[in-house]
mmCIF file of C-alpha atoms in Angstrom:
data_model
loop_
_atom_site.group_PDB
_atom_site.id
_atom_site.type_symbol
_atom_site.label_atom_id
_atom_site.label_comp_id
_atom_site.label_asym_id
_atom_site.label_seq_id
_atom_site.Cartn_x
_atom_site.Cartn_y
_atom_site.Cartn_z
ATOM 1 C CA UNK Q 55 57.695 18.536 284.328
ATOM 2 C CA UNK Q 56 56.947 22.220 284.291
ATOM 3 C CA UNK Q 57 57.235 23.996 280.985
ATOM 4 C CA UNK Q 58 59.199 27.103 280.194
ATOM 5 C CA UNK Q 59 58.347 29.850 282.648
ATOM 6 C CA UNK Q 60 58.542 33.537 281.924
ATOM 7 C CA UNK Q 61 57.906 36.430 284.231
ATOM 8 C CA UNK Q 62 56.504 38.870 284.449
ATOM 9 C CA UNK Q 63 53.777 38.113 281.924
ATOM 10 C CA UNK Q 64 53.064 41.795 281.480
ATOM 11 C CA UNK Q 65 55.460 44.643 282.118
ATOM 12 C CA UNK Q 66 54.800 48.350 281.812
ATOM 13 C CA UNK Q 67 57.683 50.780 281.766
ATOM 14 C CA UNK Q 68 58.060 54.475 281.063
ATOM 15 C CA UNK Q 69 60.522 55.680 278.493
ATOM 16 C CA UNK Q 70 64.041 55.669 279.897
ATOM 17 C CA UNK Q 71 63.437 52.979 282.498
ATOM 18 C CA UNK Q 72 64.961 49.517 282.524
ATOM 19 C CA UNK Q 73 63.100 46.313 281.751
ATOM 20 C CA UNK Q 74 64.241 42.923 283.047
ATOM 21 C CA UNK Q 75 62.596 39.842 281.602
ATOM 22 C CA UNK Q 76 63.175 36.435 283.151
ATOM 23 C CA UNK Q 77 63.042 32.988 281.643
ATOM 24 C CA UNK Q 78 63.314 29.674 283.456
ATOM 25 C CA UNK Q 79 63.932 26.866 280.967
ATOM 26 C CA UNK Q 80 62.460 23.408 281.210
ATOM 27 C CA UNK Q 81 64.175 21.148 283.708
ATOM 28 C CA UNK Q 82 67.326 19.720 282.248
ATOM 29 C CA UNK Q 83 67.526 22.220 279.393
ATOM 30 C CA UNK Q 84 70.686 24.255 279.158
ATOM 31 C CA UNK Q 85 69.994 26.008 275.845
ATOM 32 C CA UNK Q 86 67.897 29.167 275.793
ATOM 33 C CA UNK Q 87 66.721 31.322 272.897
ATOM 34 C CA UNK Q 88 65.052 34.713 273.033
ATOM 35 C CA UNK Q 89 62.692 35.935 270.314
ATOM 36 C CA UNK Q 90 60.832 39.203 269.884
ATOM 37 C CA UNK Q 91 57.486 39.738 268.234
ATOM 38 C CA UNK Q 92 56.660 43.340 267.404
ATOM 39 C CA UNK Q 93 52.960 44.230 267.023
ATOM 40 C CA UNK Q 94 51.492 42.719 263.854
ATOM 41 C CA UNK Q 95 54.855 41.216 262.896
ATOM 42 C CA UNK Q 96 56.488 37.808 262.979
ATOM 43 C CA UNK Q 97 58.842 36.407 265.556
ATOM 44 C CA UNK Q 98 62.478 37.380 265.207
ATOM 45 C CA UNK Q 99 65.416 35.599 266.760
ATOM 46 C CA UNK Q 100 67.422 37.725 269.170
ATOM 47 C CA UNK Q 101 69.971 35.664 271.066
ATOM 48 C CA UNK Q 102 70.999 32.107 271.887
ATOM 49 C CA UNK Q 103 72.668 31.216 275.160
ATOM 50 C CA UNK Q 104 74.021 28.177 276.869
ATOM 51 C CA UNK Q 105 74.786 28.151 280.549
ATOM 52 C CA UNK Q 106 77.035 31.147 281.276
ATOM 53 C CA UNK Q 107 77.777 31.712 277.577
ATOM 54 C CA UNK Q 108 76.316 33.807 274.795
ATOM 55 C CA UNK Q 109 76.624 31.718 271.639
ATOM 56 C CA UNK Q 110 74.813 33.801 269.022
ATOM 57 C CA UNK Q 111 73.599 37.346 269.535
ATOM 58 C CA UNK Q 112 73.227 38.214 265.876
ATOM 59 C CA UNK Q 113 69.601 39.290 266.348
ATOM 60 C CA UNK Q 114 70.179 41.591 269.301
ATOM 61 C CA UNK Q 115 70.005 45.356 268.789
ATOM 62 C CA UNK Q 116 73.476 46.805 269.143
ATOM 63 C CA UNK Q 117 72.668 49.072 272.049
ATOM 64 C CA UNK Q 118 70.628 48.873 275.247
ATOM 65 C CA UNK Q 119 69.902 45.127 275.016
ATOM 66 C CA UNK Q 120 71.794 42.434 276.871
ATOM 67 C CA UNK Q 121 71.186 38.855 277.891
ATOM 68 C CA UNK Q 122 72.650 36.427 280.352
ATOM 69 C CA UNK Q 123 72.114 32.877 281.497
ATOM 70 C CA UNK Q 124 73.985 32.381 284.754
ATOM 71 C CA UNK Q 125 75.046 29.068 286.192
ATOM 72 C CA UNK Q 126 72.270 29.329 288.744
ATOM 73 C CA UNK Q 127 68.943 30.983 288.127
ATOM 74 C CA UNK Q 128 66.924 32.072 285.130
ATOM 75 C CA UNK Q 129 68.041 33.654 281.904
ATOM 76 C CA UNK Q 130 67.607 37.426 281.917
ATOM 77 C CA UNK Q 131 66.914 39.721 278.973
ATOM 78 C CA UNK Q 132 67.677 43.267 279.988
ATOM 79 C CA UNK Q 133 66.625 46.364 278.114
ATOM 80 C CA UNK Q 134 68.072 49.630 279.306
ATOM 81 C CA UNK Q 135 66.532 53.050 278.679
ATOM 82 C CA UNK Q 136 63.467 51.610 277.002
ATOM 83 C CA UNK Q 137 61.802 53.431 274.118
ATOM 84 C CA UNK Q 138 58.298 53.038 272.706
ATOM 85 C CA UNK Q 139 59.646 50.918 269.865
ATOM 86 C CA UNK Q 140 60.660 48.257 272.383
ATOM 87 C CA UNK Q 141 56.990 47.504 273.062
ATOM 88 C CA UNK Q 142 56.572 43.908 271.972
ATOM 89 C CA UNK Q 143 56.062 40.351 273.121
ATOM 90 C CA UNK Q 144 59.304 38.674 274.151
ATOM 91 C CA UNK Q 145 59.363 34.904 274.058
ATOM 92 C CA UNK Q 146 61.984 32.586 275.346
ATOM 93 C CA UNK Q 147 62.434 28.984 274.325
ATOM 94 C CA UNK Q 148 64.569 26.176 275.651
ATOM 95 C CA UNK Q 149 65.773 22.873 274.304
ATOM 96 C CA UNK Q 150 67.744 19.900 275.441
ATOM 97 C CA UNK Q 151 70.969 18.580 273.997
ATOM 98 C CA UNK Q 152 71.008 18.243 270.220
ATOM 99 C CA UNK Q 153 70.459 21.215 267.928
ATOM 100 C CA UNK Q 154 67.674 19.487 266.020
ATOM 101 C CA UNK Q 155 65.641 18.949 269.148
ATOM 102 C CA UNK Q 156 62.482 20.967 269.254
ATOM 103 C CA UNK Q 157 62.331 24.200 271.166
ATOM 104 C CA UNK Q 158 59.709 24.662 273.836
ATOM 105 C CA UNK Q 159 58.388 28.178 274.191
ATOM 106 C CA UNK Q 160 57.262 30.077 277.221
ATOM 107 C CA UNK Q 161 54.072 32.166 277.353
ATOM 108 C CA UNK Q 162 55.953 35.371 276.692
ATOM 109 C CA UNK Q 163 56.361 38.722 278.403
ATOM 110 C CA UNK Q 164 54.395 41.581 276.938
ATOM 111 C CA UNK Q 165 56.327 44.795 277.368
ATOM 112 C CA UNK Q 166 54.512 48.088 277.030
ATOM 113 C CA UNK Q 167 56.527 51.289 277.040
ATOM 114 C CA UNK Q 168 54.546 54.402 277.831
ATOM 115 C CA UNK B 51 68.803 28.460 256.220
ATOM 116 C CA UNK B 52 66.552 27.933 253.227
ATOM 117 C CA UNK B 53 63.529 30.170 252.799
ATOM 118 C CA UNK B 54 59.967 28.899 252.850
ATOM 119 C CA UNK B 55 56.815 30.036 251.087
ATOM 120 C CA UNK B 56 53.369 29.533 252.572
ATOM 121 C CA UNK B 57 49.924 30.818 251.618
ATOM 122 C CA UNK B 58 48.995 33.736 253.865
ATOM 123 C CA UNK B 59 45.693 32.281 254.949
ATOM 124 C CA UNK B 60 43.300 29.400 254.606
ATOM 125 C CA UNK B 61 39.962 28.335 256.029
ATOM 126 C CA UNK B 62 39.003 24.872 257.134
ATOM 127 C CA UNK B 63 35.719 23.378 258.267
ATOM 128 C CA UNK B 64 35.634 21.852 261.708
ATOM 129 C CA UNK B 65 36.057 18.089 261.577
ATOM 130 C CA UNK B 66 37.671 18.117 258.167
ATOM 131 C CA UNK B 67 41.333 17.606 257.400
ATOM 132 C CA UNK B 68 43.436 20.722 256.998
ATOM 133 C CA UNK B 69 46.275 20.454 254.477
ATOM 134 C CA UNK B 70 48.848 23.206 254.830
ATOM 135 C CA UNK B 71 51.384 23.490 252.005
ATOM 136 C CA UNK B 72 54.924 24.798 252.225
ATOM 137 C CA UNK B 73 57.498 25.326 249.498
ATOM 138 C CA UNK B 74 61.198 25.125 250.301
ATOM 139 C CA UNK B 75 62.822 24.678 246.925
ATOM 140 C CA UNK B 76 66.328 25.667 248.099
ATOM 141 C CA UNK B 77 66.460 23.243 251.005
ATOM 142 C CA UNK B 78 69.816 21.542 251.446
ATOM 143 C CA UNK B 79 70.661 18.053 252.557
ATOM 144 C CA UNK B 80 71.241 18.807 256.241
ATOM 145 C CA UNK B 81 68.144 20.925 256.730
ATOM 146 C CA UNK B 82 65.047 19.677 258.493
ATOM 147 C CA UNK B 83 61.498 20.887 258.005
ATOM 148 C CA UNK B 84 59.826 22.031 261.219
ATOM 149 C CA UNK B 85 56.274 23.109 261.870
ATOM 150 C CA UNK B 86 55.212 25.324 264.726
ATOM 151 C CA UNK B 87 51.966 27.111 265.402
ATOM 152 C CA UNK B 88 51.059 30.168 267.398
ATOM 153 C CA UNK B 89 47.613 30.466 268.837
ATOM 154 C CA UNK B 90 46.701 34.094 269.354
ATOM 155 C CA UNK B 91 48.941 35.806 271.934
ATOM 156 C CA UNK B 92 50.501 32.557 273.099
ATOM 157 C CA UNK B 93 54.023 31.234 272.698
ATOM 158 C CA UNK B 94 54.690 29.134 269.607
ATOM 159 C CA UNK B 95 54.008 25.434 269.952
ATOM 160 C CA UNK B 96 56.061 22.731 268.311
ATOM 161 C CA UNK B 97 54.050 20.424 266.069
ATOM 162 C CA UNK B 98 56.325 18.104 264.118
ATOM 163 C CA UNK B 99 59.538 17.928 262.143
ATOM 164 C CA UNK B 100 61.138 15.712 259.524
ATOM 165 C CA UNK B 101 64.098 15.292 257.218
ATOM 166 C CA UNK B 102 62.903 13.221 254.266
ATOM 167 C CA UNK B 103 60.552 10.561 255.527
ATOM 168 C CA UNK B 104 56.929 11.219 256.301
ATOM 169 C CA UNK B 105 56.270 11.689 259.981
ATOM 170 C CA UNK B 106 53.195 11.356 262.159
ATOM 171 C CA UNK B 107 52.504 12.150 265.774
ATOM 172 C CA UNK B 108 49.461 12.741 267.926
ATOM 173 C CA UNK B 109 48.983 16.230 266.546
ATOM 174 C CA UNK B 110 49.630 15.985 262.825
ATOM 175 C CA UNK B 111 51.263 14.302 259.862
ATOM 176 C CA UNK B 112 54.084 15.706 257.783
ATOM 177 C CA UNK B 113 54.396 14.699 254.163
ATOM 178 C CA UNK B 114 57.668 15.638 252.456
ATOM 179 C CA UNK B 115 58.012 15.240 248.699
ATOM 180 C CA UNK B 116 60.697 12.954 247.372
ATOM 181 C CA UNK B 117 62.775 15.867 246.086
ATOM 182 C CA UNK B 118 62.260 17.636 249.462
ATOM 183 C CA UNK B 119 61.305 20.875 247.773
ATOM 184 C CA UNK B 120 57.906 21.036 249.388
ATOM 185 C CA UNK B 121 55.936 19.574 252.248
ATOM 186 C CA UNK B 122 52.401 19.432 253.601
ATOM 187 C CA UNK B 123 51.266 19.519 257.180
ATOM 188 C CA UNK B 124 48.041 17.612 257.722
ATOM 189 C CA UNK B 125 45.757 18.183 260.665
ATOM 190 C CA UNK B 126 43.507 15.141 260.325
ATOM 191 C CA UNK B 127 40.405 16.431 262.104
ATOM 192 C CA UNK B 128 40.544 20.177 262.587
ATOM 193 C CA UNK B 129 38.902 21.657 265.658
ATOM 194 C CA UNK B 130 38.164 25.264 266.548
ATOM 195 C CA UNK B 131 41.187 25.183 268.845
ATOM 196 C CA UNK B 132 43.418 24.611 265.826
ATOM 197 C CA UNK B 133 42.820 28.182 264.684
ATOM 198 C CA UNK B 134 46.322 29.648 264.698
ATOM 199 C CA UNK B 135 49.195 30.876 262.573
ATOM 200 C CA UNK B 136 51.177 27.914 261.286
ATOM 201 C CA UNK B 137 54.855 28.324 260.533
ATOM 202 C CA UNK B 138 56.893 26.099 258.255
ATOM 203 C CA UNK B 139 60.589 26.508 259.039
ATOM 204 C CA UNK B 140 63.592 24.987 257.374
ATOM 205 C CA UNK B 141 66.323 24.707 259.885
ATOM 206 C CA UNK B 142 69.959 23.776 259.687
ATOM 207 C CA UNK B 143 71.185 21.986 262.749
ATOM 208 C CA UNK B 144 74.839 22.091 261.902
ATOM 209 C CA UNK B 145 75.691 25.734 261.419
ATOM 210 C CA UNK B 146 73.036 27.947 262.935
ATOM 211 C CA UNK B 147 72.833 26.648 266.490
ATOM 212 C CA UNK B 148 69.272 25.535 265.923
ATOM 213 C CA UNK B 149 67.753 29.010 265.964
ATOM 214 C CA UNK B 150 64.377 29.327 264.276
ATOM 215 C CA UNK B 151 63.772 31.801 261.448
ATOM 216 C CA UNK B 152 60.041 32.495 261.401
ATOM 217 C CA UNK B 153 58.340 33.761 258.273
ATOM 218 C CA UNK B 154 54.833 35.148 257.998
ATOM 219 C CA UNK B 155 53.181 31.731 258.246
ATOM 220 C CA UNK B 156 49.666 30.686 257.271
ATOM 221 C CA UNK B 157 46.725 31.996 259.260
ATOM 222 C CA UNK B 158 44.380 29.038 259.572
ATOM 223 C CA UNK B 159 40.820 29.701 260.621
ATOM 224 C CA UNK B 160 38.713 26.691 261.513
ATOM 225 C CA UNK B 161 35.008 27.415 261.176
ATOM 226 C CA UNK B 162 32.068 25.540 262.698
#
C-alpha cells in the first residue's frame, strides 16, 4: 500500500507566478489535510478536505490560496501570484474514517519563490 | 484543543532509553494525546496515541498519568535514526475535525 504521495517534491517559482501542489492520499483515505512549515518554524494547519468538500479552511490565508479535492484525482493546493513569503515546505496528510485515526504524512513539497 | 508544554531539547545516548515528557494540564475528557516526530526535512511520522491507558507499539511506549495532566513518550533503545523533533499533541476528535496543532516540540539528538 503506497503511502501519501506529493508532487512535485521541489518547486521553484518567480514572484507573481502560480504554484500548484498535488497530494495523492493513501488508498482508501478520503480525508486530506494540508500543513505549511515556514523556514525555522513549526507546522501550521491550513485546510481540511473530504472528497469534493472543504470542511475547515481556518488556517488558509484569506487571499491567493485555494484547495480542492475532486471526486477523481489528487488534492490540489493552489497558490496564485506567489510572493517570497510563500516559500515553505507544504505537507499533506491523509487519514481513514474516524477523526481519531492517525494521519499519514507525505514527503512534502518545498516551494521556493525567487 | 489543550496546549502542551515540552522541553525544547534533550540529548540521549545511543542504546539507552529516551524519556520525553509532555505537560497538558488543561486536557479535557475527550482529548487524546498523540505523538509525532519529524526527522529533518521529512514529513511528520505518527508514533503513538492514547486516551488514559498506557500504550505500547513497535516504536515506543506512552505513559499517561492518572490525572492525564502529563505524559511521557519512551523510546526504549534509542538509535541515531531517532534523532528528530518530537511533537506531543493533544487533539480533540469531536469538534476540530482531527486537525493537528503542532507546537515547537522537543529536539532529540541521539549521540553515539
